[in-house]
């Protein structure tokens, strides 16, 4: 059988690159040939950007050696659910949203595949104030699946570890009870499976499958919003599982009551168990996450580099990891050790982007608008509560989001002493733990300032 174009390209590149480069960048790609050319699926945005910058030109040259027509190479983020199809196959393939979500619809005889990501375990999950409760509840569930907290509803912003925790529970249940049937899937997958079952008249089988699992883990249930038929089906599945004391774990990017387009009866059912939130991690936890990821990759990460990254990537652990991966990949490729200067250089474009946005003035302006006070009030000596709290919030945000020292921040607030700034930071940290509103304001402001 003749070689496909992608196989040919891989062979050529394998001969040209060193094994590390080849394994890091080229091997993870999947090639699909269609009538528009060769589509390369990269596992994430970072690999895609790197391929596009470093290898696309060369790939195009290799292709032009064997094809003289206008054969194009396109890059997309995505992956196939199964082993990569031979690139010579001319079928158009849809990239999956996530590899873990790809699960074949069960056939007769009900075969369960859990799709758990082996990296997402409790061991690799760094505990911090922001996720303590969610982690503790998750551990409880693994000890008493089906009874302690059912359903367990984990909510929180993008990239904060909800899926990680959910998989960790799945692994632990599986470990305690190796025969347990655990199904993890993204809610979009549930909807797609249901639509397929309806089209193929196999809804009975669909129901039987979902109602027969010991633990059902459904990610990002906000995607159920507005999909009435799926909600109906899910509602019945949900009830059947609860009745049988099977564990249900759900994640969502917000609290159930905040999801528009979700039926009231579902919202109320979700509240039967326990709802726990994961917040953006604080600085120390971000540093701990980076150190853990680095040591798992057997990379020495100097403290000042860990702090540089942790200070600049605050609201999403996935981005935090992405920044670290970029530094590690650059160091691997160039053979340079990871130093502060090296990391600054590797992250230059990302850091520049942030530099533009976060200044003391910007924080003051944003906080003043948020609390409907004047910037001048924040800088003034006024001590009424309506001004003092926003001022403390603004100071705490300057400490968290800029590299200014306490005295510099004090100066920027009408020449206050650095102990006043320190007091403000401590006060806000304390209130974030005790007053939901303060925590919410803080997170909202960080989001506004950093995105
Ligand atoms: N506390 C933590 N310790 C270690 N790694 C973490 C932690 N929190 C998040 N991560 C890592 O951050 C990345 C994103 O986490 P995850 O996919 O679980 O986020 P999510 O909240 O489900 O996001 P989304 O809303 O986009 O689905 C993963 O690689 C995960 O391992």
Tab-separated table of C-alpha atoms and ligand atoms in Angstrom:
chain	number	residue	atom	x	y	z
A	1	UNK	CA	0.000	0.000	0.000
A	2	UNK	CA	1.415	3.391	-0.881
A	3	UNK	CA	2.320	5.861	1.810
A	4	UNK	CA	-0.016	8.720	2.656
A	5	UNK	CA	1.246	12.274	2.330
A	6	UNK	CA	1.283	12.716	6.084
A	7	UNK	CA	3.296	9.534	6.573
A	8	UNK	CA	5.728	10.783	3.977
A	9	UNK	CA	6.040	14.178	5.731
A	10	UNK	CA	6.599	12.499	9.089
A	11	UNK	CA	9.317	10.312	7.658
A	12	UNK	CA	11.107	13.275	6.164
A	13	UNK	CA	10.873	15.329	9.338
A	14	UNK	CA	11.994	12.436	11.484
A	15	UNK	CA	15.152	12.362	9.401
A	16	UNK	CA	15.691	16.103	9.769
A	17	UNK	CA	14.820	16.846	13.394
A	18	UNK	CA	16.345	15.543	16.572
A	19	UNK	CA	14.241	12.881	18.314
A	20	UNK	CA	13.132	15.234	21.070
A	21	UNK	CA	11.869	17.828	18.633
A	22	UNK	CA	10.145	15.181	16.579
A	23	UNK	CA	8.492	13.545	19.587
A	24	UNK	CA	7.460	16.837	21.170
A	25	UNK	CA	5.967	18.541	18.151
A	26	UNK	CA	5.395	16.235	15.219
A	27	UNK	CA	4.341	12.964	16.796
A	28	UNK	CA	1.284	14.409	18.601
A	29	UNK	CA	-0.137	15.688	15.313
A	30	UNK	CA	-2.791	13.753	13.505
A	31	UNK	CA	-3.065	14.118	9.750
A	32	UNK	CA	-6.281	13.913	7.788
A	33	UNK	CA	-6.200	14.210	4.039
A	34	UNK	CA	-9.285	15.508	2.318
A	35	UNK	CA	-10.059	17.101	-1.001
A	36	UNK	CA	-8.860	20.481	0.236
A	37	UNK	CA	-5.435	19.225	1.240
A	38	UNK	CA	-3.890	17.956	4.446
A	39	UNK	CA	-5.439	18.913	7.748
A	40	UNK	CA	-3.193	18.582	10.793
A	41	UNK	CA	-4.861	18.279	14.170
A	42	UNK	CA	-2.789	19.622	17.045
A	43	UNK	CA	-3.611	18.635	20.647
A	44	UNK	CA	-3.695	22.250	21.832
A	45	UNK	CA	-3.279	25.881	20.815
A	46	UNK	CA	0.311	26.019	21.945
A	47	UNK	CA	1.429	23.140	19.720
A	48	UNK	CA	-0.579	24.615	16.885
A	49	UNK	CA	1.135	28.010	17.198
A	50	UNK	CA	4.529	26.406	17.434
A	51	UNK	CA	3.972	24.225	14.369
A	52	UNK	CA	2.669	27.175	12.466
A	53	UNK	CA	5.716	29.296	13.356
A	54	UNK	CA	8.424	26.669	13.151
A	55	UNK	CA	7.423	23.846	10.860
A	56	UNK	CA	4.610	24.817	8.555
A	57	UNK	CA	6.905	26.300	5.914
A	58	UNK	CA	9.061	23.201	5.886
A	59	UNK	CA	6.038	20.934	5.698
A	60	UNK	CA	4.698	22.878	2.771
A	61	UNK	CA	8.063	22.452	1.025
A	62	UNK	CA	8.088	18.716	1.631
A	63	UNK	CA	4.606	18.425	0.223
A	64	UNK	CA	5.533	20.464	-2.826
A	65	UNK	CA	8.289	17.920	-3.552
A	66	UNK	CA	5.698	15.268	-4.211
A	67	UNK	CA	2.623	17.240	-5.240
A	68	UNK	CA	2.839	19.913	-7.858
A	69	UNK	CA	-0.741	21.101	-7.519
A	70	UNK	CA	-1.892	23.635	-4.960
A	71	UNK	CA	-2.051	21.164	-2.081
A	72	UNK	CA	-2.605	23.085	1.163
A	73	UNK	CA	-1.786	22.239	4.754
A	74	UNK	CA	-4.219	23.503	7.377
A	75	UNK	CA	-3.829	23.441	11.134
A	76	UNK	CA	-6.607	22.954	13.670
A	77	UNK	CA	-6.825	22.158	17.338
A	78	UNK	CA	-8.523	18.818	17.870
A	79	UNK	CA	-8.077	15.094	17.879
A	80	UNK	CA	-9.687	11.914	16.737
A	81	UNK	CA	-11.361	9.769	19.298
A	82	UNK	CA	-9.723	6.597	18.108
A	83	UNK	CA	-6.300	5.753	16.778
A	84	UNK	CA	-5.436	8.214	14.070
A	85	UNK	CA	-7.033	7.259	10.810
A	86	UNK	CA	-4.575	6.753	7.990
A	87	UNK	CA	-4.019	10.100	6.436
A	88	UNK	CA	-4.676	8.652	3.016
A	89	UNK	CA	-8.283	8.116	3.897
A	90	UNK	CA	-10.352	10.750	2.225
A	91	UNK	CA	-13.123	10.956	4.742
A	92	UNK	CA	-13.832	14.336	6.275
A	93	UNK	CA	-13.303	14.034	10.042
A	94	UNK	CA	-14.679	16.267	12.758
A	95	UNK	CA	-12.228	17.197	15.483
A	96	UNK	CA	-13.467	16.136	18.920
A	97	UNK	CA	-13.889	18.852	21.520
A	98	UNK	CA	-11.871	16.797	23.929
A	99	UNK	CA	-10.329	13.393	23.631
A	100	UNK	CA	-11.616	12.379	27.023
A	101	UNK	CA	-15.167	13.118	25.963
A	102	UNK	CA	-14.997	10.729	23.055
A	103	UNK	CA	-16.898	7.629	23.966
A	104	UNK	CA	-18.564	5.235	21.603
A	105	UNK	CA	-22.247	4.676	22.086
A	106	UNK	CA	-22.583	1.338	23.806
A	107	UNK	CA	-23.666	-1.684	21.842
A	108	UNK	CA	-25.659	-4.597	23.178
A	109	UNK	CA	-24.077	-6.180	26.189
A	110	UNK	CA	-23.341	-2.740	27.673
A	111	UNK	CA	-19.636	-2.123	27.657
A	112	UNK	CA	-18.474	0.755	29.770
A	113	UNK	CA	-15.310	2.689	29.146
A	114	UNK	CA	-14.548	5.294	31.753
A	115	UNK	CA	-12.471	7.758	29.698
A	116	UNK	CA	-10.725	9.049	32.772
A	117	UNK	CA	-7.604	11.069	32.177
A	118	UNK	CA	-4.821	9.190	34.018
A	119	UNK	CA	-3.120	12.487	34.942
A	120	UNK	CA	-6.131	13.857	36.804
A	121	UNK	CA	-5.788	12.215	40.217
A	122	UNK	CA	-5.990	13.437	43.801
A	123	UNK	CA	-2.220	13.040	44.027
A	124	UNK	CA	-1.627	15.522	41.254
A	125	UNK	CA	-4.246	17.970	42.536
A	126	UNK	CA	-2.661	20.741	44.590
A	127	UNK	CA	-4.760	21.757	47.546
A	128	UNK	CA	-5.222	25.400	48.480
A	129	UNK	CA	-7.771	27.623	50.158
A	130	UNK	CA	-9.552	28.143	46.861
A	131	UNK	CA	-10.336	24.462	46.339
A	132	UNK	CA	-10.176	22.990	49.841
A	133	UNK	CA	-13.877	22.460	50.304
A	134	UNK	CA	-14.376	21.026	46.829
A	135	UNK	CA	-11.484	18.649	47.313
A	136	UNK	CA	-12.669	17.526	50.749
A	137	UNK	CA	-16.185	16.877	49.458
A	138	UNK	CA	-14.747	14.952	46.518
A	139	UNK	CA	-12.721	12.753	48.854
A	140	UNK	CA	-15.853	12.089	50.897
A	141	UNK	CA	-17.695	10.973	47.797
A	142	UNK	CA	-15.025	8.441	46.987
A	143	UNK	CA	-15.410	6.907	50.416
A	144	UNK	CA	-19.172	6.624	50.224
A	145	UNK	CA	-20.195	6.827	46.610
A	146	UNK	CA	-23.914	7.082	46.068
A	147	UNK	CA	-24.727	8.187	49.562
A	148	UNK	CA	-22.569	10.925	51.089
A	149	UNK	CA	-23.197	13.747	48.664
A	150	UNK	CA	-25.359	12.857	45.747
A	151	UNK	CA	-25.226	14.560	43.360
A	152	UNK	CA	-21.943	16.325	43.923
A	153	UNK	CA	-22.074	19.545	41.987
A	154	UNK	CA	-18.720	21.269	41.398
A	155	UNK	CA	-18.896	24.763	40.020
A	156	UNK	CA	-16.339	27.437	39.196
A	157	UNK	CA	-14.758	29.461	36.412
A	158	UNK	CA	-12.908	28.186	33.372
A	159	UNK	CA	-9.758	26.125	33.881
A	160	UNK	CA	-9.894	25.954	37.672
A	161	UNK	CA	-9.721	22.189	38.109
A	162	UNK	CA	-13.342	21.034	38.059
A	163	UNK	CA	-12.705	18.324	35.487
A	164	UNK	CA	-9.509	17.331	37.254
A	165	UNK	CA	-11.353	16.771	40.542
A	166	UNK	CA	-14.159	14.923	38.848
A	167	UNK	CA	-11.709	12.510	37.225
A	168	UNK	CA	-9.861	12.116	40.505
A	169	UNK	CA	-13.102	10.932	42.114
A	170	UNK	CA	-13.625	8.516	39.232
A	171	UNK	CA	-10.160	7.032	39.636
A	172	UNK	CA	-10.556	6.673	43.380
A	173	UNK	CA	-13.953	4.964	43.079
A	174	UNK	CA	-12.473	2.638	40.485
A	175	UNK	CA	-9.574	1.859	42.787
A	176	UNK	CA	-11.830	1.015	45.723
A	177	UNK	CA	-14.095	-1.033	43.515
A	178	UNK	CA	-12.310	-2.203	40.379
A	179	UNK	CA	-15.467	-3.610	38.789
A	180	UNK	CA	-17.390	-0.329	39.066
A	181	UNK	CA	-18.806	1.081	35.865
A	182	UNK	CA	-17.821	4.700	35.662
A	183	UNK	CA	-18.849	6.886	32.767
A	184	UNK	CA	-17.277	10.291	32.263
A	185	UNK	CA	-18.506	12.482	29.474
A	186	UNK	CA	-18.957	16.050	28.457
A	187	UNK	CA	-22.564	17.199	28.464
A	188	UNK	CA	-22.355	17.904	24.732
A	189	UNK	CA	-21.541	14.248	24.268
A	190	UNK	CA	-24.627	13.250	26.217
A	191	UNK	CA	-26.707	15.439	23.923
A	192	UNK	CA	-25.005	14.074	20.798
A	193	UNK	CA	-25.458	10.464	21.938
A	194	UNK	CA	-29.092	11.114	22.628
A	195	UNK	CA	-29.687	12.689	19.235
A	196	UNK	CA	-27.941	9.757	17.596
A	197	UNK	CA	-30.021	7.306	19.599
A	198	UNK	CA	-33.198	9.077	18.532
A	199	UNK	CA	-32.129	8.976	14.887
A	200	UNK	CA	-31.278	5.293	15.068
A	201	UNK	CA	-34.285	4.297	17.096
A	202	UNK	CA	-32.041	3.100	19.871
A	203	UNK	CA	-33.240	5.306	22.671
A	204	UNK	CA	-34.039	2.270	24.827
A	205	UNK	CA	-30.429	1.208	24.626
A	206	UNK	CA	-29.294	4.741	25.391
A	207	UNK	CA	-31.435	4.791	28.511
A	208	UNK	CA	-30.280	1.358	29.564
A	209	UNK	CA	-26.656	2.394	29.215
A	210	UNK	CA	-26.850	5.603	31.202
A	211	UNK	CA	-29.035	4.072	33.881
A	212	UNK	CA	-26.725	1.146	34.421
A	213	UNK	CA	-23.547	2.953	35.446
A	214	UNK	CA	-22.311	3.029	39.042
A	215	UNK	CA	-21.069	6.580	38.705
A	216	UNK	CA	-22.035	9.099	36.061
A	217	UNK	CA	-19.689	12.069	35.645
A	218	UNK	CA	-20.995	14.828	33.410
A	219	UNK	CA	-18.834	17.841	32.660
A	220	UNK	CA	-19.920	21.400	31.911
A	221	UNK	CA	-23.642	20.908	32.283
A	222	UNK	CA	-24.220	24.546	31.297
A	223	UNK	CA	-24.330	23.117	27.761
A	224	UNK	CA	-27.682	21.538	28.599
A	225	UNK	CA	-29.158	25.027	28.657
A	226	UNK	CA	-31.953	25.380	26.159
A	227	UNK	CA	-31.816	21.712	25.093
A	228	UNK	CA	-35.169	20.607	26.389
A	229	UNK	CA	-35.297	17.067	25.109
A	230	UNK	CA	-31.861	16.327	26.539
A	231	UNK	CA	-32.832	17.823	29.852
A	232	UNK	CA	-35.925	15.650	29.933
A	233	UNK	CA	-33.853	12.541	29.250
A	234	UNK	CA	-31.234	13.583	31.715
A	235	UNK	CA	-33.867	14.237	34.354
A	236	UNK	CA	-35.089	10.634	34.139
A	237	UNK	CA	-31.577	9.229	34.052
A	238	UNK	CA	-30.733	11.347	37.029
A	239	UNK	CA	-33.719	10.107	39.036
A	240	UNK	CA	-33.056	6.486	38.161
A	241	UNK	CA	-29.447	6.743	39.242
A	242	UNK	CA	-30.285	8.516	42.483
A	243	UNK	CA	-32.927	5.949	43.327
A	244	UNK	CA	-30.414	3.183	42.801
A	245	UNK	CA	-27.905	5.081	44.949
A	246	UNK	CA	-25.506	5.467	42.077
A	247	UNK	CA	-23.191	8.431	42.296
A	248	UNK	CA	-23.689	11.456	40.078
A	249	UNK	CA	-21.054	14.155	39.745
A	250	UNK	CA	-21.646	17.270	37.719
A	251	UNK	CA	-19.563	20.304	36.884
A	252	UNK	CA	-20.682	23.680	35.690
A	253	UNK	CA	-19.140	27.082	35.151
A	254	UNK	CA	-21.676	28.642	37.542
A	255	UNK	CA	-24.200	27.745	40.239
A	256	UNK	CA	-27.195	25.749	38.944
A	257	UNK	CA	-29.634	28.548	39.712
A	258	UNK	CA	-27.599	30.899	37.531
A	259	UNK	CA	-27.830	28.737	34.401
A	260	UNK	CA	-30.442	30.281	32.141
A	261	UNK	CA	-32.385	27.840	30.039
A	262	UNK	CA	-32.170	25.040	32.580
A	263	UNK	CA	-35.475	23.608	33.792
A	264	UNK	CA	-36.434	24.490	37.340
A	265	UNK	CA	-36.952	20.855	38.308
A	266	UNK	CA	-33.366	20.077	37.270
A	267	UNK	CA	-32.002	23.057	39.150
A	268	UNK	CA	-33.815	21.922	42.228
A	269	UNK	CA	-32.646	18.293	41.824
A	270	UNK	CA	-29.054	19.464	41.508
A	271	UNK	CA	-29.433	21.122	44.869
A	272	UNK	CA	-30.362	17.842	46.598
A	273	UNK	CA	-26.787	16.840	47.146
A	274	UNK	CA	-23.911	19.174	47.747
A	275	UNK	CA	-22.762	22.120	45.673
A	276	UNK	CA	-19.147	23.167	46.080
A	277	UNK	CA	-17.327	25.989	44.354
A	278	UNK	CA	-13.726	26.234	43.205
A	279	UNK	CA	-12.307	29.746	43.213
A	280	UNK	CA	-9.253	31.048	41.362
A	281	UNK	CA	-6.187	29.918	43.314
A	282	UNK	CA	-4.274	32.398	45.417
A	283	UNK	CA	-0.621	33.145	44.727
A	284	UNK	CA	0.840	30.440	46.996
A	285	UNK	CA	-1.318	27.751	45.431
A	286	UNK	CA	-0.381	28.902	41.953
A	287	UNK	CA	3.288	28.621	42.845
A	288	UNK	CA	2.684	25.165	44.340
A	289	UNK	CA	0.872	24.048	41.181
A	290	UNK	CA	3.760	25.240	39.018
A	291	UNK	CA	6.320	23.506	41.215
A	292	UNK	CA	4.359	20.306	41.122
A	293	UNK	CA	3.965	20.395	37.341
A	294	UNK	CA	7.659	21.153	36.912
A	295	UNK	CA	8.757	18.345	39.166
A	296	UNK	CA	6.445	15.932	37.372
A	297	UNK	CA	8.186	16.951	34.144
A	298	UNK	CA	11.528	16.559	35.927
A	299	UNK	CA	12.391	20.179	35.334
A	300	UNK	CA	14.139	22.434	37.819
A	301	UNK	CA	12.046	25.571	38.222
A	302	UNK	CA	13.830	28.404	40.053
A	303	UNK	CA	11.632	30.196	42.597
A	304	UNK	CA	11.852	33.540	40.850
A	305	UNK	CA	10.542	31.980	37.631
A	306	UNK	CA	7.699	30.244	39.481
A	307	UNK	CA	6.766	33.607	41.041
A	308	UNK	CA	7.026	35.452	37.752
A	309	UNK	CA	4.571	33.056	36.129
A	310	UNK	CA	2.292	32.791	39.166
A	311	UNK	CA	2.071	36.559	39.510
A	312	UNK	CA	1.179	37.066	35.901
A	313	UNK	CA	-1.227	34.184	35.248
A	314	UNK	CA	-3.850	34.420	37.902
A	315	UNK	CA	-7.321	33.488	36.939
A	316	UNK	CA	-7.012	30.224	35.042
A	317	UNK	CA	-4.839	27.243	35.942
A	318	UNK	CA	-4.863	26.038	32.357
A	319	UNK	CA	-3.198	29.287	31.275
A	320	UNK	CA	-0.781	29.045	34.162
A	321	UNK	CA	0.235	25.586	32.977
A	322	UNK	CA	0.357	26.798	29.387
A	323	UNK	CA	2.876	29.475	30.341
A	324	UNK	CA	5.033	26.957	32.185
A	325	UNK	CA	4.866	24.524	29.268
A	326	UNK	CA	5.971	27.245	26.934
A	327	UNK	CA	9.017	28.016	29.062
A	328	UNK	CA	9.903	24.310	29.372
A	329	UNK	CA	9.435	23.666	25.666
A	330	UNK	CA	11.600	26.637	24.732
A	331	UNK	CA	14.289	25.501	27.112
A	332	UNK	CA	14.176	21.951	25.702
A	333	UNK	CA	14.422	23.200	22.173
A	334	UNK	CA	17.196	25.683	22.662
A	335	UNK	CA	19.075	23.796	25.366
A	336	UNK	CA	19.150	26.934	27.564
A	337	UNK	CA	18.593	26.629	31.320
A	338	UNK	CA	15.432	28.170	32.767
A	339	UNK	CA	16.385	31.497	34.302
A	340	UNK	CA	14.311	34.578	35.012
A	341	UNK	CA	15.575	36.324	31.858
A	342	UNK	CA	14.977	33.234	29.776
A	343	UNK	CA	11.407	32.885	31.049
A	344	UNK	CA	10.709	36.587	30.477
A	345	UNK	CA	11.926	36.207	26.935
A	346	UNK	CA	9.927	33.025	26.291
A	347	UNK	CA	6.753	34.642	27.617
A	348	UNK	CA	7.464	38.068	26.164
A	349	UNK	CA	4.371	38.411	24.020
A	350	UNK	CA	2.024	37.155	26.730
A	351	UNK	CA	3.567	39.419	29.352
A	352	UNK	CA	3.463	42.421	27.063
A	353	UNK	CA	-0.202	41.863	26.564
A	354	UNK	CA	-0.756	42.021	30.291
A	355	UNK	CA	1.570	44.944	30.882
A	356	UNK	CA	-0.674	47.083	28.763
A	357	UNK	CA	-3.650	46.397	30.954
A	358	UNK	CA	-2.708	46.272	34.587
A	359	UNK	CA	-1.466	49.459	36.095
A	360	UNK	CA	-2.219	51.043	39.449
A	361	UNK	CA	-4.247	53.731	37.674
A	362	UNK	CA	-6.222	51.147	35.793
A	363	UNK	CA	-7.001	49.293	39.011
A	364	UNK	CA	-8.084	52.491	40.737
A	365	UNK	CA	-10.319	53.451	37.847
A	366	UNK	CA	-11.865	50.007	37.574
A	367	UNK	CA	-12.489	49.683	41.315
A	368	UNK	CA	-13.969	53.194	41.491
A	369	UNK	CA	-16.360	52.401	38.651
A	370	UNK	CA	-17.272	49.047	40.162
A	371	UNK	CA	-18.188	50.539	43.549
A	372	UNK	CA	-19.533	53.769	42.075
A	373	UNK	CA	-17.146	56.030	43.924
A	374	UNK	CA	-14.647	58.537	42.528
A	375	UNK	CA	-10.955	57.801	42.034
A	376	UNK	CA	-10.307	60.946	44.062
A	377	UNK	CA	-12.172	59.337	46.969
A	378	UNK	CA	-9.852	56.347	46.871
A	379	UNK	CA	-6.856	58.636	47.128
A	380	UNK	CA	-8.415	60.907	49.744
A	381	UNK	CA	-8.208	60.707	53.538
A	382	UNK	CA	-11.939	59.965	53.845
A	383	UNK	CA	-12.535	57.030	56.141
A	384	UNK	CA	-16.234	56.351	55.729
A	385	UNK	CA	-16.952	52.691	55.055
A	386	UNK	CA	-18.354	53.381	51.574
A	387	UNK	CA	-14.919	54.587	50.514
A	388	UNK	CA	-12.585	52.713	52.870
A	389	UNK	CA	-13.620	49.235	51.705
A	390	UNK	CA	-13.211	49.976	47.975
A	391	UNK	CA	-9.859	51.577	48.788
A	392	UNK	CA	-8.725	48.459	50.636
A	393	UNK	CA	-9.929	46.338	47.750
A	394	UNK	CA	-8.010	48.471	45.255
A	395	UNK	CA	-4.829	48.247	47.353
A	396	UNK	CA	-5.142	44.469	47.682
A	397	UNK	CA	-5.602	44.203	43.930
A	398	UNK	CA	-2.509	46.332	43.306
A	399	UNK	CA	-0.525	43.974	45.513
A	400	UNK	CA	-1.889	40.924	43.733
A	401	UNK	CA	-1.857	42.149	40.159
A	402	UNK	CA	1.165	44.414	39.856
A	403	UNK	CA	4.782	44.070	40.811
A	404	UNK	CA	4.762	47.224	42.932
A	405	UNK	CA	6.085	47.078	46.486
A	406	UNK	CA	3.933	47.990	49.490
A	407	UNK	CA	5.536	51.465	49.858
A	408	UNK	CA	5.007	52.151	46.152
A	409	UNK	CA	1.360	51.174	46.450
A	410	UNK	CA	1.011	53.354	49.561
A	411	UNK	CA	2.436	56.301	47.596
A	412	UNK	CA	-0.083	55.786	44.836
A	413	UNK	CA	-2.923	56.097	47.366
A	414	UNK	CA	-2.354	59.609	48.564
A	415	UNK	CA	1.008	58.914	50.207
A	416	UNK	CA	-0.122	56.271	52.704
A	417	UNK	CA	2.261	54.213	54.787
A	418	UNK	CA	3.145	50.673	53.672
A	419	UNK	CA	1.621	49.245	56.877
A	420	UNK	CA	-1.742	50.637	55.779
A	421	UNK	CA	-1.410	48.728	52.529
A	422	UNK	CA	-0.442	45.577	54.373
A	423	UNK	CA	-3.435	45.976	56.667
A	424	UNK	CA	-5.706	46.423	53.624
A	425	UNK	CA	-4.384	43.231	52.003
A	426	UNK	CA	-4.897	41.239	55.185
A	427	UNK	CA	-8.353	42.643	55.748
A	428	UNK	CA	-9.478	41.779	52.232
A	429	UNK	CA	-7.992	38.284	52.502
A	430	UNK	CA	-9.891	37.768	55.764
A	431	UNK	CA	-13.163	39.136	54.419
A	432	UNK	CA	-12.909	36.999	51.298
A	433	UNK	CA	-13.051	33.976	53.568
A	434	UNK	CA	-16.037	35.184	55.592
A	435	UNK	CA	-18.162	37.402	53.345
A	436	UNK	CA	-19.407	35.959	50.113
A	437	UNK	CA	-19.988	39.421	48.629
A	438	UNK	CA	-16.371	40.467	49.148
A	439	UNK	CA	-15.123	37.262	47.565
A	440	UNK	CA	-17.442	37.780	44.629
A	441	UNK	CA	-16.372	41.420	44.202
A	442	UNK	CA	-12.720	40.427	44.316
A	443	UNK	CA	-13.122	37.715	41.698
A	444	UNK	CA	-15.220	39.958	39.472
A	445	UNK	CA	-12.621	42.707	39.636
A	446	UNK	CA	-9.745	40.335	38.889
A	447	UNK	CA	-11.691	39.041	35.927
A	448	UNK	CA	-12.438	42.528	34.625
A	449	UNK	CA	-8.823	43.586	35.019
A	450	UNK	CA	-7.191	40.526	33.548
A	451	UNK	CA	-9.353	39.590	30.608
B	1	LIG	N1	-5.375	22.473	42.113
B	1	LIG	C1	-4.806	22.006	41.003
B	1	LIG	N2	-3.683	21.244	41.068
B	1	LIG	C2	-3.086	20.797	39.955
B	1	LIG	N3	-3.525	21.030	38.702
B	1	LIG	C3	-4.639	21.768	38.571
B	1	LIG	C4	-5.330	22.291	39.706
B	1	LIG	N4	-6.383	23.004	39.265
B	1	LIG	C5	-6.364	22.912	37.929
B	1	LIG	N5	-5.331	22.175	37.501
B	1	LIG	C6	-4.957	21.870	36.106
B	1	LIG	O1	-5.455	22.922	35.280
B	1	LIG	C7	-5.929	22.421	34.050
B	1	LIG	C8	-7.371	22.834	33.850
B	1	LIG	O2	-8.182	22.155	34.791
B	1	LIG	P1	-9.600	21.532	34.412
B	1	LIG	O3	-9.624	21.050	33.009
B	1	LIG	O4	-9.972	20.558	35.470
B	1	LIG	O5	-10.473	22.850	34.514
B	1	LIG	P2	-12.054	23.037	34.462
B	1	LIG	O6	-12.416	23.812	35.676
B	1	LIG	O7	-12.739	21.763	34.240
B	1	LIG	O8	-12.196	23.990	33.198
B	1	LIG	P3	-13.359	24.110	32.096
B	1	LIG	O9	-14.401	24.966	32.692
B	1	LIG	O10	-12.664	24.767	30.960
B	1	LIG	O11	-13.863	22.737	31.766
B	1	LIG	C9	-5.754	20.912	34.105
B	1	LIG	O12	-4.576	20.551	33.439
B	1	LIG	C10	-5.627	20.618	35.593
B	1	LIG	O13	-4.808	19.486	35.835
